[in-house]
Amino acid sequence: MAAIMMLDVAGFTRLMGEDESGTLALVLDARRTHVEPALARHDGRLVKLLGDGALAEFASVTSALDCAREIQTAMRNHPLELRIGINLGEIIVEDDDIYGDGVNVASRIEGLARPGGIAVSHSVFEQARKRGDLRFVDGGKHMVKNVAEPVAVFHLTTDGGEDTAAPKNQSPAQRRLLPLSLAAVAIVAAGLAYALLGRDLGIGGHDDAAVAVPEVQDRPSLVVLPFANLSGDPEQKYFSDGMTDNLINDLSQIGGLLVIARNTSFSFRDRQEAMDAQTVHKVLGVRYVVEGSVQRAGDHVRINANLVDGTTGFQLWAGRLDREFSDLFALQDQVASQIIDALKIELTQDQRRRLSKRHTDNLEAYDLFLRAWEEIWRFNDESRKAAQAYLWSTLDLDPDFALAKAILATTYTNRTGVSLTASAESLETAYRLARQAVAIDPELPAVHASLGLVHMFRREYDKADASFAQAVKLDPNYADGFGMQAWNWHYAGEPERALAGFEHAMRLNPRAPFPYLNAIAEVHFSLGNLEAALEWSTEALQRNPEALRQRLLQGAILTELGQIEDAEWEVVEALALQPGITIANLPDIYPYREGSTLARLEQALRAAGLPE
């Protein structure tokens, strides 16, 4: 038994987006000036750092609470806000690490704490309730991931007053009394804060840290970590990320490898987790890890890359490759080929031809494409518009750049059902671009996936399935291709098959992005698994609180669960995101082949107050 403390920085992702170096400096300052000294004074053991947070253990609840109070008091004048969760429970000790249910509950409690606040479990409350200097506010019971029974949460007030800053204690009716704009801001802030935890759902509700990627059909497994930008210019990060993306895409198309998807590999950097090969091997279960750096200076590019066996830490290959920028494509081919040779994988003549194939011969167009790709991964509307501007400029320079056309098509498809006045126009633009991309280069997996997505929203399910099947045939590691194919199966009326498809996609991308969570929640709703649907949907909303389709789905789930006040609140939020949305718009957002699930959505959202 031990008292376990979890803490992290509220709003970390947003702060990093605004000022990466400044935020990192503030995190280090908070850690060194306030957190670590307080732990030392209260006999707390820092078990490990977790990116923007930390895990610590104490011999007593009193020590943990006093330490937490000291940290939050000291942080009152600091630019950052911390959230702290404390649990008393059983742990398993292995070397210097701890894990088990006690740690898991502490993690979930911390996720329910307010920025600048301290949340504790019922076991901690029972131990501390008789202390005259402590006051707690009952935060109610919450269903949390990987815990079978509801978890009771109590918020510690550090000043003896009411904990009015804990919005989770308000009833739906009280929340609806807030001005709509203020409510929207609060929900967005809460969602961003939760996203910082970096604890994504794995399929079946397992922590991603426990997800192991097995060797499949004797294929060696590999992850390419984001290459460091050594150019001395933070603005060149898009270029080093682009080099990493290109290498992942090249290696993915080799049938003899199992390659982890980009979203999962980049999550180690985004969460500031350790990126040494043996740690990554323990987290993901992959055997081989590629790491490296990119340095671009004027017309010169240098790539340093290493291939490491994560089971032993031994370096199997290292290369320092220099080229003029005009030879960039040859440099990319050289890196991929040498890694494949080091793994002793024999390529067919056709595979070698495809590996050396160039998307474009225009380096200026390619540079613009890399800038667009960087924007796309920010997952917000402003960045989508910036990406589209870059991509249109790319196509002005090279109209036959098929991959750029395909990605541009997808940016328009993703607007379907979101911007209601432009849905039909967006889908038509996407259809035209995707067909052109396939005609230009039918050997690219992404062009078929892009066209498949358009077919799906046009309710051409068989054509969509054929497109996605071709995409994953060309790239057997195309996690998003498998995910989109599963999504199409769902809308075509095969939710059980869709769930199995997502299982496979998440083996390749265990730290899946928001779209996976959104789609899996929809599948569970179709199957009538309302509790599972609510879990996945809530996680998706916490990741992306401004997602219109997710707000609507959440409202429908809550209505069917009998939580009508919460459902009404979700409809209010949906109307704030998209004024004028009605029941009549739902078929544009959810393209089901048959009407039973759509009818359930319409009936539930009508009951929750969505206008006709």
C-alpha positions as MATLAB code, in Angstrom:
seq = 'MAAIMMLDVAGFTRLMGEDESGTLALVLDARRTHVEPALARHDGRLVKLLGDGALAEFASVTSALDCAREIQTAMRNHPLELRIGINLGEIIVEDDDIYGDGVNVASRIEGLARPGGIAVSHSVFEQARKRGDLRFVDGGKHMVKNVAEPVAVFHLTTDGGEDTAAPKNQSPAQRRLLPLSLAAVAIVAAGLAYALLGRDLGIGGHDDAAVAVPEVQDRPSLVVLPFANLSGDPEQKYFSDGMTDNLINDLSQIGGLLVIARNTSFSFRDRQEAMDAQTVHKVLGVRYVVEGSVQRAGDHVRINANLVDGTTGFQLWAGRLDREFSDLFALQDQVASQIIDALKIELTQDQRRRLSKRHTDNLEAYDLFLRAWEEIWRFNDESRKAAQAYLWSTLDLDPDFALAKAILATTYTNRTGVSLTASAESLETAYRLARQAVAIDPELPAVHASLGLVHMFRREYDKADASFAQAVKLDPNYADGFGMQAWNWHYAGEPERALAGFEHAMRLNPRAPFPYLNAIAEVHFSLGNLEAALEWSTEALQRNPEALRQRLLQGAILTELGQIEDAEWEVVEALALQPGITIANLPDIYPYREGSTLARLEQALRAAGLPE';
ca = [
       0.000    0.000    0.000;
       1.181    3.498   -0.795;
      -0.094    7.007   -1.350;
       0.373    7.752   -5.049;
       0.501   11.251   -6.511;
       0.084   12.054  -10.199;
       0.495   15.574  -11.553;
       0.674   17.309  -14.912;
       0.559   20.746  -16.541;
      -2.893   22.003  -17.550;
      -3.068   23.374  -21.093;
       0.341   21.993  -22.043;
      -0.383   21.243  -25.712;
      -1.891   24.686  -26.304;
       1.042   26.356  -24.542;
       3.546   24.339  -26.567;
       1.781   25.391  -29.760;
       2.082   29.048  -28.762;
       5.681   28.991  -27.462;
       7.484   25.645  -27.422;
      10.844   26.704  -25.964;
       9.278   29.103  -23.471;
       6.831   26.474  -22.221;
       9.564   23.868  -21.805;
      11.587   26.372  -19.793;
       8.571   27.029  -17.533;
       7.970   23.280  -17.048;
      11.591   22.765  -16.030;
      11.411   25.769  -13.704;
       8.247   24.472  -11.996;
       9.735   21.020  -11.646;
      13.077   22.179  -10.206;
      11.840   25.128   -8.141;
       8.596   23.789   -6.666;
       7.843   20.117   -7.346;
      11.117   18.360   -6.613;
      11.972   20.415   -3.464;
       8.471   19.791   -2.054;
       8.809   16.061   -2.697;
      12.131   16.046   -0.839;
      10.708   17.968    2.129;
       7.780   15.553    2.513;
       9.688   12.308    1.936;
       8.101   11.705   -1.441;
       9.884    9.525   -3.993;
       9.852   10.734   -7.571;
       9.217    7.486   -9.422;
       9.390    8.884  -12.941;
       8.755   11.910  -15.086;
       5.898   11.692  -17.582;
       6.544   14.377  -20.179;
       4.829   17.410  -18.642;
       3.973   15.530  -15.429;
       5.296   13.189  -12.768;
       4.478   10.101  -10.705;
       5.504   10.035   -7.027;
       4.839    7.770   -4.040;
       4.604    8.483   -0.306;
       4.554    6.330    2.790;
       1.499    8.161    4.150;
      -1.536   10.082    2.940;
      -0.606   12.984    5.229;
       2.749   13.426    3.522;
       1.201   13.291    0.066;
      -1.493   15.857    0.908;
       0.930   18.246    2.590;
       3.274   17.990   -0.378;
       0.442   18.617   -2.857;
      -0.765   21.662   -0.893;
       2.755   23.080   -0.758;
       3.221   22.625   -4.507;
      -0.096   24.279   -5.420;
       0.461   27.148   -2.967;
       3.915   27.781   -4.420;
       2.541   27.613   -7.972;
      -0.091   30.335   -7.431;
       2.169   33.020   -8.885;
       3.675   30.769  -11.548;
       2.586   31.100  -15.212;
       1.725   27.380  -15.356;
      -1.128   25.566  -13.600;
      -0.782   22.022  -12.324;
      -3.411   19.372  -11.667;
      -2.734   16.857   -8.907;
      -4.453   13.556   -8.151;
      -3.807   11.407   -5.065;
      -4.879    7.838   -4.340;
      -4.189    5.361   -1.549;
      -3.979    1.880   -2.962;
      -2.025   -1.252   -3.709;
       0.949   -1.028   -6.030;
       3.392   -3.452   -7.598;
       7.054   -2.513   -7.332;
       9.453   -3.579  -10.080;
      12.999   -2.220   -9.925;
      12.500    1.543   -9.466;
       9.056    1.625  -11.101;
       5.561    1.114   -9.686;
       2.359    0.105  -11.365;
      -0.979   -1.559  -10.640;
      -4.532   -0.508   -9.790;
      -3.384    2.059   -7.251;
      -1.420    3.916   -9.904;
      -4.190    3.575  -12.487;
      -6.786    5.115  -10.148;
      -4.404    7.960   -9.220;
      -4.030    8.705  -12.922;
      -7.800    8.839  -13.436;
      -8.299   11.002  -10.315;
      -5.713   13.456  -11.595;
      -7.592   13.699  -14.881;
     -10.645   14.880  -12.930;
      -8.774   17.561  -10.964;
      -9.222   21.204  -11.904;
      -6.243   23.279  -13.097;
      -4.504   24.505   -9.968;
      -6.418   22.000   -7.848;
      -6.011   18.741   -5.945;
      -8.391   15.800   -6.361;
      -8.295   12.706   -4.153;
      -9.917    9.283   -4.064;
     -12.361    8.059   -1.436;
      -9.601    6.109    0.328;
      -7.553    9.293    0.747;
     -10.633   11.240    1.878;
     -11.390    8.659    4.577;
      -7.830    8.901    5.900;
      -7.758   12.705    5.918;
     -11.342   13.806    6.674;
     -10.690   14.245   10.417;
      -7.855   16.697    9.922;
      -9.156   20.082   10.986;
      -7.019   22.005    8.494;
      -8.431   20.236    5.431;
     -11.782   20.704    3.702;
     -13.073   18.656    0.796;
     -15.832   19.140   -1.751;
     -17.594   15.997   -2.957;
     -16.965   15.692   -6.701;
     -19.332   12.756   -7.168;
     -18.689    9.348   -8.700;
     -17.191    8.887  -12.147;
     -16.806    5.950  -14.501;
     -13.169    5.913  -15.563;
     -11.180    3.783  -17.942;
      -9.912    0.374  -16.765;
     -11.787    0.606  -13.433;
     -14.883   -1.569  -13.148;
     -16.710    0.414  -10.432;
     -17.390    4.175  -10.305;
     -14.614    6.152   -8.624;
     -15.592    8.687   -5.938;
     -13.682   11.964   -6.269;
     -13.175   14.695   -3.655;
     -11.646   18.114   -4.343;
      -9.352   19.543   -1.668;
      -9.782   23.259   -1.026;
      -6.429   24.855   -0.302;
      -7.920   28.019    1.202;
     -10.770   26.587    3.277;
     -13.407   27.966    0.918;
     -15.772   26.467   -1.613;
     -14.116   24.796   -4.569;
     -16.131   26.814   -7.072;
     -13.513   26.430   -9.789;
     -14.264   22.734  -10.206;
     -16.773   22.756  -13.075;
     -17.248   18.990  -12.946;
     -19.305   19.474   -9.745;
     -21.985   21.517  -11.513;
     -25.193   19.924  -12.672;
     -26.099   20.120  -16.368;
     -28.882   22.572  -15.475;
     -26.408   24.842  -13.653;
     -23.988   24.678  -16.562;
     -26.681   25.724  -19.012;
     -27.186   28.926  -17.015;
     -23.727   30.071  -18.069;
     -23.501   32.419  -21.049;
     -23.028   30.207  -24.082;
     -19.719   31.740  -25.097;
     -18.277   31.266  -21.604;
     -19.494   27.673  -21.506;
     -17.857   26.932  -24.860;
     -14.549   28.376  -23.674;
     -14.679   26.330  -20.475;
     -15.340   23.082  -22.316;
     -12.591   23.709  -24.849;
     -10.142   24.445  -22.024;
     -11.137   21.293  -20.174;
     -10.737   19.212  -23.309;
      -7.305   20.621  -24.057;
      -6.181   20.048  -20.491;
      -7.250   16.397  -20.627;
      -5.528   15.891  -23.962;
      -2.236   16.709  -22.262;
      -2.387   13.578  -20.209;
      -1.288   11.656  -23.271;
      -3.014    8.494  -22.147;
      -4.912    7.344  -25.221;
      -7.400    4.522  -25.292;
      -6.188    1.327  -26.853;
      -8.710   -0.962  -28.479;
     -10.724   -2.732  -25.811;
      -9.911   -0.018  -23.289;
      -6.287   -0.883  -22.522;
      -3.659    1.737  -21.752;
      -1.471    2.390  -24.742;
       1.607    1.878  -22.613;
       0.638   -1.762  -22.348;
      -0.035   -2.267  -26.044;
       2.522   -4.571  -27.586;
       2.888   -4.867  -31.331;
       3.504   -8.537  -32.088;
       5.749   -9.891  -34.766;
       3.170  -10.665  -37.455;
       3.797  -13.490  -39.907;
       7.505  -13.382  -39.066;
       7.703   -9.735  -40.092;
      10.121   -7.688  -37.980;
       8.400   -4.706  -36.326;
       9.844   -1.209  -36.566;
       9.092    2.354  -35.506;
      10.659    5.502  -36.945;
      10.911    8.198  -34.268;
      10.664   11.860  -35.331;
      14.032   13.113  -36.541;
      15.501   15.987  -34.555;
      15.750   19.356  -36.252;
      19.413   20.416  -36.022;
      19.114   23.293  -38.471;
      19.285   25.911  -35.748;
      15.955   27.320  -36.917;
      12.718   26.163  -35.247;
      10.885   27.090  -38.453;
      12.643   24.154  -40.141;
      10.826   21.624  -37.938;
       8.339   21.009  -40.775;
      11.262   19.860  -42.930;
      12.725   17.374  -40.434;
       9.219   16.046  -39.724;
       8.665   15.705  -43.457;
      11.825   13.637  -43.813;
      10.555   11.355  -41.038;
       7.138   11.043  -42.677;
       8.697   10.153  -46.003;
      10.822    7.428  -44.430;
       7.792    5.970  -42.597;
       5.813    5.910  -45.845;
       8.659    4.286  -47.780;
       9.234    1.559  -45.204;
       5.494    0.956  -44.766;
       5.160   -0.206  -48.331;
       7.671   -3.018  -47.794;
       5.667   -6.173  -47.192;
       8.455   -7.717  -45.119;
       8.105   -5.114  -42.349;
       5.500   -4.189  -39.761;
       5.820   -0.404  -39.426;
       4.144    1.644  -36.706;
       2.034    4.601  -37.874;
       3.172    8.198  -37.756;
       0.725    9.301  -35.055;
       2.081    6.781  -32.565;
       5.758    7.378  -33.342;
       5.432   11.179  -33.052;
       3.513   10.867  -29.776;
       6.769   10.144  -27.922;
       8.096   13.575  -28.834;
       4.758   15.327  -28.378;
       4.426   13.939  -24.857;
       8.113   14.496  -24.066;
       8.572   10.830  -23.280;
      11.906    9.088  -23.340;
      12.847    8.139  -26.884;
      15.720    5.741  -26.307;
      15.261    2.501  -28.205;
      14.888    0.197  -25.202;
      12.168    2.381  -23.618;
      10.262    2.563  -26.901;
      10.596   -1.205  -27.247;
       9.074   -1.698  -23.782;
       6.165    0.650  -24.513;
       5.258   -0.540  -28.010;
       6.763   -3.999  -28.192;
       8.499   -3.232  -31.483;
      11.916   -4.738  -32.022;
      13.661   -2.125  -34.169;
      13.826    1.632  -33.641;
      15.043    4.186  -36.183;
      16.183    7.522  -34.781;
      18.064   10.395  -36.300;
      18.395   14.068  -37.116;
      18.129   16.413  -40.076;
      20.250   19.483  -40.685;
      19.399   21.847  -43.516;
      21.691   24.759  -44.256;
      21.161   26.686  -47.444;
      21.423   24.270  -50.337;
      22.869   21.476  -48.213;
      21.042   18.697  -46.320;
      22.531   16.209  -43.867;
      20.704   13.246  -42.354;
      22.118   11.220  -39.468;
      20.179    8.010  -38.826;
      20.587    4.968  -36.580;
      18.894    1.575  -36.559;
      18.816    0.085  -33.047;
      17.638   -3.286  -31.758;
      15.306   -2.283  -28.914;
      15.632   -5.651  -27.179;
      19.367   -5.198  -26.618;
      20.090   -1.522  -27.283;
      22.700   -2.510  -29.870;
      23.138   -0.266  -32.881;
      22.784   -2.301  -36.060;
      23.444    0.467  -38.555;
      24.341    4.136  -38.544;
      24.607    6.475  -41.475;
      25.660   10.071  -41.990;
      24.412   11.097  -45.394;
      25.113   14.439  -47.067;
      23.618   15.811  -50.251;
      22.819   19.027  -51.982;
      19.170   20.023  -51.629;
      18.773   19.397  -55.343;
      19.533   15.702  -54.618;
      17.003   15.487  -51.757;
      14.997   12.646  -53.282;
      18.114   10.556  -53.836;
      19.074   11.197  -50.208;
      15.686    9.925  -49.021;
      16.041    6.784  -51.159;
      19.508    6.170  -49.755;
      18.341    6.274  -46.115;
      15.450    3.859  -46.710;
      17.560    1.459  -48.791;
      20.329    1.254  -46.211;
      17.877    0.528  -43.388;
      16.260   -2.223  -45.453;
      19.674   -3.693  -46.270;
      20.650   -3.618  -42.574;
      17.493   -5.599  -41.759;
      18.485   -8.109  -44.460;
      15.158   -7.763  -46.258;
      15.216   -8.817  -49.891;
      13.237   -6.474  -52.146;
      11.670   -7.421  -55.421;
      12.478   -5.400  -58.498;
       9.019   -3.813  -58.341;
       9.481   -2.865  -54.682;
      12.808   -1.201  -55.444;
      11.199    0.703  -58.303;
       8.387    1.956  -56.093;
      10.823    2.840  -53.306;
      12.805    5.127  -55.617;
       9.711    6.680  -57.147;
       9.353   10.447  -56.745;
       6.122   12.224  -55.957;
       7.314   15.289  -57.825;
      10.448   16.563  -59.509;
       9.756   20.122  -58.364;
      11.594   20.770  -55.095;
       9.756   24.014  -54.460;
       6.430   22.204  -54.775;
       7.695   19.456  -52.457;
       8.749   22.016  -49.858;
       5.263   23.577  -49.920;
       3.743   20.107  -49.576;
       5.826   19.466  -46.440;
       4.609   22.769  -44.974;
       1.008   21.734  -45.698;
       1.547   18.350  -44.083;
       2.808   20.040  -40.915;
      -0.382   22.126  -40.748;
      -2.669   19.134  -41.292;
      -1.383   17.413  -38.154;
      -2.492   20.342  -35.979;
      -6.117   19.139  -36.340;
      -7.917   22.486  -36.276;
      -9.866   24.519  -38.795;
      -7.355   27.356  -39.084;
      -4.561   24.912  -39.881;
      -6.777   23.096  -42.381;
      -7.245   26.347  -44.287;
      -3.503   27.036  -44.154;
      -2.813   23.515  -45.454;
      -5.242   24.003  -48.324;
      -3.521   27.258  -49.301;
      -0.127   25.518  -49.351;
      -1.513   22.596  -51.343;
      -3.177   24.773  -53.971;
       0.160   26.612  -54.354;
       1.874   23.230  -54.637;
      -0.424   22.234  -57.490;
       0.158   25.553  -59.225;
       3.823   24.547  -59.443;
       3.183   20.876  -60.286;
      -0.394   20.037  -61.396;
       0.536   16.333  -61.592;
       1.609   16.034  -57.934;
      -0.813   13.172  -57.170;
      -0.141   12.903  -53.435;
      -0.772   16.626  -52.967;
      -4.091   16.292  -54.834;
      -5.097   13.342  -52.662;
      -4.311   15.097  -49.387;
      -6.087   18.233  -50.595;
      -9.133   16.131  -51.486;
      -9.228   14.695  -47.981;
      -9.164   18.171  -46.398;
     -12.369   18.887  -48.311;
     -13.990   15.525  -47.560;
     -13.405   16.081  -43.854;
     -15.551   19.221  -44.037;
     -18.611   17.244  -45.111;
     -21.364   17.662  -42.551;
     -19.333   20.181  -40.540;
     -19.780   23.332  -42.580;
     -23.380   22.681  -43.558;
     -23.655   25.398  -46.178;
     -20.649   24.020  -48.036;
     -21.028   20.244  -47.599;
     -22.144   19.420  -51.150;
     -19.612   21.776  -52.696;
     -16.779   20.425  -50.528;
     -17.611   16.839  -51.412;
     -17.735   17.605  -55.126;
     -14.328   19.323  -54.947;
     -12.928   16.341  -53.063;
     -14.359   13.895  -55.626;
     -12.801   15.761  -58.551;
      -9.369   16.008  -56.895;
      -9.325   12.391  -55.703;
     -10.210   10.997  -59.122;
      -7.489   13.122  -60.722;
      -4.961   11.844  -58.161;
      -5.798    8.195  -58.891;
      -5.536    8.805  -62.645;
      -2.105   10.428  -62.259;
      -0.513    7.796  -59.998;
      -2.552    4.672  -59.173;
       0.407    3.130  -57.308;
       0.088    5.522  -54.341;
      -1.917    4.075  -51.401;
      -3.086    7.512  -50.237;
      -4.808    8.376  -53.524;
      -7.032    5.307  -53.265;
      -7.816    6.027  -49.594;
      -8.702    9.606  -50.488;
     -11.102    8.463  -53.203;
     -12.541    5.792  -50.899;
     -13.429    8.406  -48.304;
     -15.324   10.426  -50.905;
     -17.171    7.309  -52.088;
     -18.161    6.577  -48.497;
     -19.768    9.987  -47.977;
     -21.463    9.613  -51.366;
     -22.903    6.334  -49.999;
     -21.081    4.330  -52.678;
     -19.973    1.729  -50.157;
     -18.807   -0.991  -52.543;
     -16.669    1.479  -54.479;
     -15.296    2.818  -51.212;
     -14.413   -0.689  -50.045;
     -12.607   -1.407  -53.324;
     -10.594    1.807  -52.976;
      -9.586    1.096  -49.377;
      -8.739   -2.514  -50.253;
      -6.392   -1.289  -52.971;
      -4.794    1.204  -50.568;
      -3.924   -1.437  -47.956;
      -2.814   -3.873  -50.650;
      -0.251   -1.328  -51.805;
       0.717   -0.503  -48.198;
       0.176   -3.415  -45.767;
       1.087   -1.098  -42.850;
      -1.417    1.634  -43.754;
      -3.163    1.962  -40.372;
      -5.401    4.820  -41.481;
      -6.335    2.874  -44.602;
      -7.509   -0.061  -42.473;
      -9.307    2.372  -40.159;
     -11.162    4.089  -43.003;
     -12.093    0.723  -44.472;
     -13.567   -0.294  -41.109;
     -15.464    3.003  -40.890;
     -16.970    2.304  -44.317;
     -18.018   -1.205  -43.231;
     -19.804    0.397  -40.313;
     -21.812    2.821  -42.451;
     -22.522    0.027  -44.939;
     -24.257   -1.907  -42.159;
     -21.532   -4.246  -40.803;
     -20.621   -2.861  -37.358;
     -19.204   -6.164  -36.033;
     -16.837   -6.376  -38.994;
     -15.950   -2.713  -38.474;
     -14.934   -3.324  -34.861;
     -12.580   -6.102  -35.964;
     -11.148   -3.767  -38.613;
     -10.356   -1.138  -36.013;
      -8.686   -3.793  -33.863;
      -6.230   -4.375  -36.716;
      -5.743   -0.653  -37.419;
      -4.865    0.005  -33.788;
      -2.233   -2.704  -33.758;
      -0.417   -0.540  -36.282;
      -1.360    2.735  -34.575;
      -1.877    1.972  -30.862;
      -1.841    5.645  -29.883;
      -4.647    6.442  -32.242;
      -5.783    9.994  -33.039;
      -9.238   11.494  -32.529;
     -10.828   10.112  -35.746;
     -10.332    6.519  -34.535;
     -12.010    7.249  -31.197;
     -14.869    9.029  -32.961;
     -15.504    6.165  -35.373;
     -15.249    3.410  -32.743;
     -17.767    5.269  -30.558;
     -20.152    5.341  -33.522;
     -19.704    1.591  -34.065;
     -20.526    0.805  -30.430;
     -23.615    3.024  -30.654;
     -24.775    1.102  -33.722;
     -24.260   -2.186  -31.862;
     -26.223   -0.903  -28.856;
     -23.152   -1.033  -26.591;
     -24.060    2.267  -24.947;
     -21.608    2.166  -22.037;
     -18.714    1.406  -24.391;
     -19.972    4.046  -26.822;
     -20.030    6.624  -24.016;
     -16.499    5.753  -22.933;
     -15.047    6.085  -26.433;
     -17.126    9.180  -27.230;
     -16.139   10.943  -24.002;
     -12.478   10.234  -24.721;
     -12.909   11.589  -28.247;
     -14.548   14.777  -26.966;
     -11.839   15.306  -24.407;
      -9.347   15.064  -27.263;
     -11.326   17.349  -29.595;
     -14.048   19.319  -27.772;
     -14.967   21.271  -30.905;
     -15.971   18.209  -32.945;
     -19.568   18.734  -34.086;
     -20.310   15.116  -35.024;
     -18.960   13.965  -31.662;
     -21.131   16.402  -29.703;
     -24.193   15.111  -31.530;
     -23.275   11.466  -30.986;
     -22.596   12.121  -27.316;
     -26.030   13.702  -26.983;
     -27.698   10.688  -28.601;
     -25.820    8.228  -26.367;
     -26.720   10.141  -23.206;
     -30.379   10.323  -24.250;
     -30.570    6.560  -24.722;
     -28.883    6.105  -21.336;
     -31.588    8.259  -19.761;
     -29.247   11.162  -18.927;
     -31.434   13.702  -20.655;
     -30.070   16.860  -18.975;
     -26.524   16.005  -20.037;
     -27.816   15.194  -23.523;
     -29.529   18.586  -23.740;
     -26.252   20.223  -22.792;
     -24.461   18.444  -25.660;
     -27.071   19.727  -28.108;
     -26.542   23.274  -26.791;
     -22.837   22.819  -27.453;
     -23.483   21.469  -30.950;
     -25.631   24.507  -31.756;
     -22.873   26.777  -30.482;
     -20.383   25.066  -32.806;
     -22.743   25.066  -35.807;
     -25.675   27.482  -35.500;
     -28.623   26.387  -37.571;
     -27.957   22.655  -37.480;
     -31.159   20.575  -37.507;
     -32.401   16.996  -37.540;
     -32.586   17.286  -41.332;
     -28.788   17.712  -41.498;
     -27.975   14.405  -39.781;
     -27.940   12.249  -42.957;
     -25.145   14.487  -44.329;
     -23.070   13.927  -41.203;
     -23.721   10.198  -40.707;
     -23.939    8.441  -44.133;
     -25.610    5.168  -43.076;
     -26.766    2.748  -45.769;
     -29.846    1.607  -43.820;
     -31.998    3.754  -41.608;
     -32.246    2.093  -38.195;
     -29.184    3.672  -36.583;
     -29.869    7.029  -38.206;
     -33.466    6.850  -36.946;
     -32.155    6.236  -33.420;
     -29.877    9.266  -33.723;
     -32.706   11.439  -34.963;
     -35.111   10.289  -32.261;
     -32.559   10.723  -29.467;
     -31.395   14.160  -30.590;
     -34.971   15.318  -31.138;
     -35.665   14.378  -27.509;
     -32.533   16.302  -26.465;
     -33.780   19.453  -28.164;
     -32.176   19.508  -31.614;
     -34.538   21.463  -33.911;
     -36.244   19.810  -36.866;
];
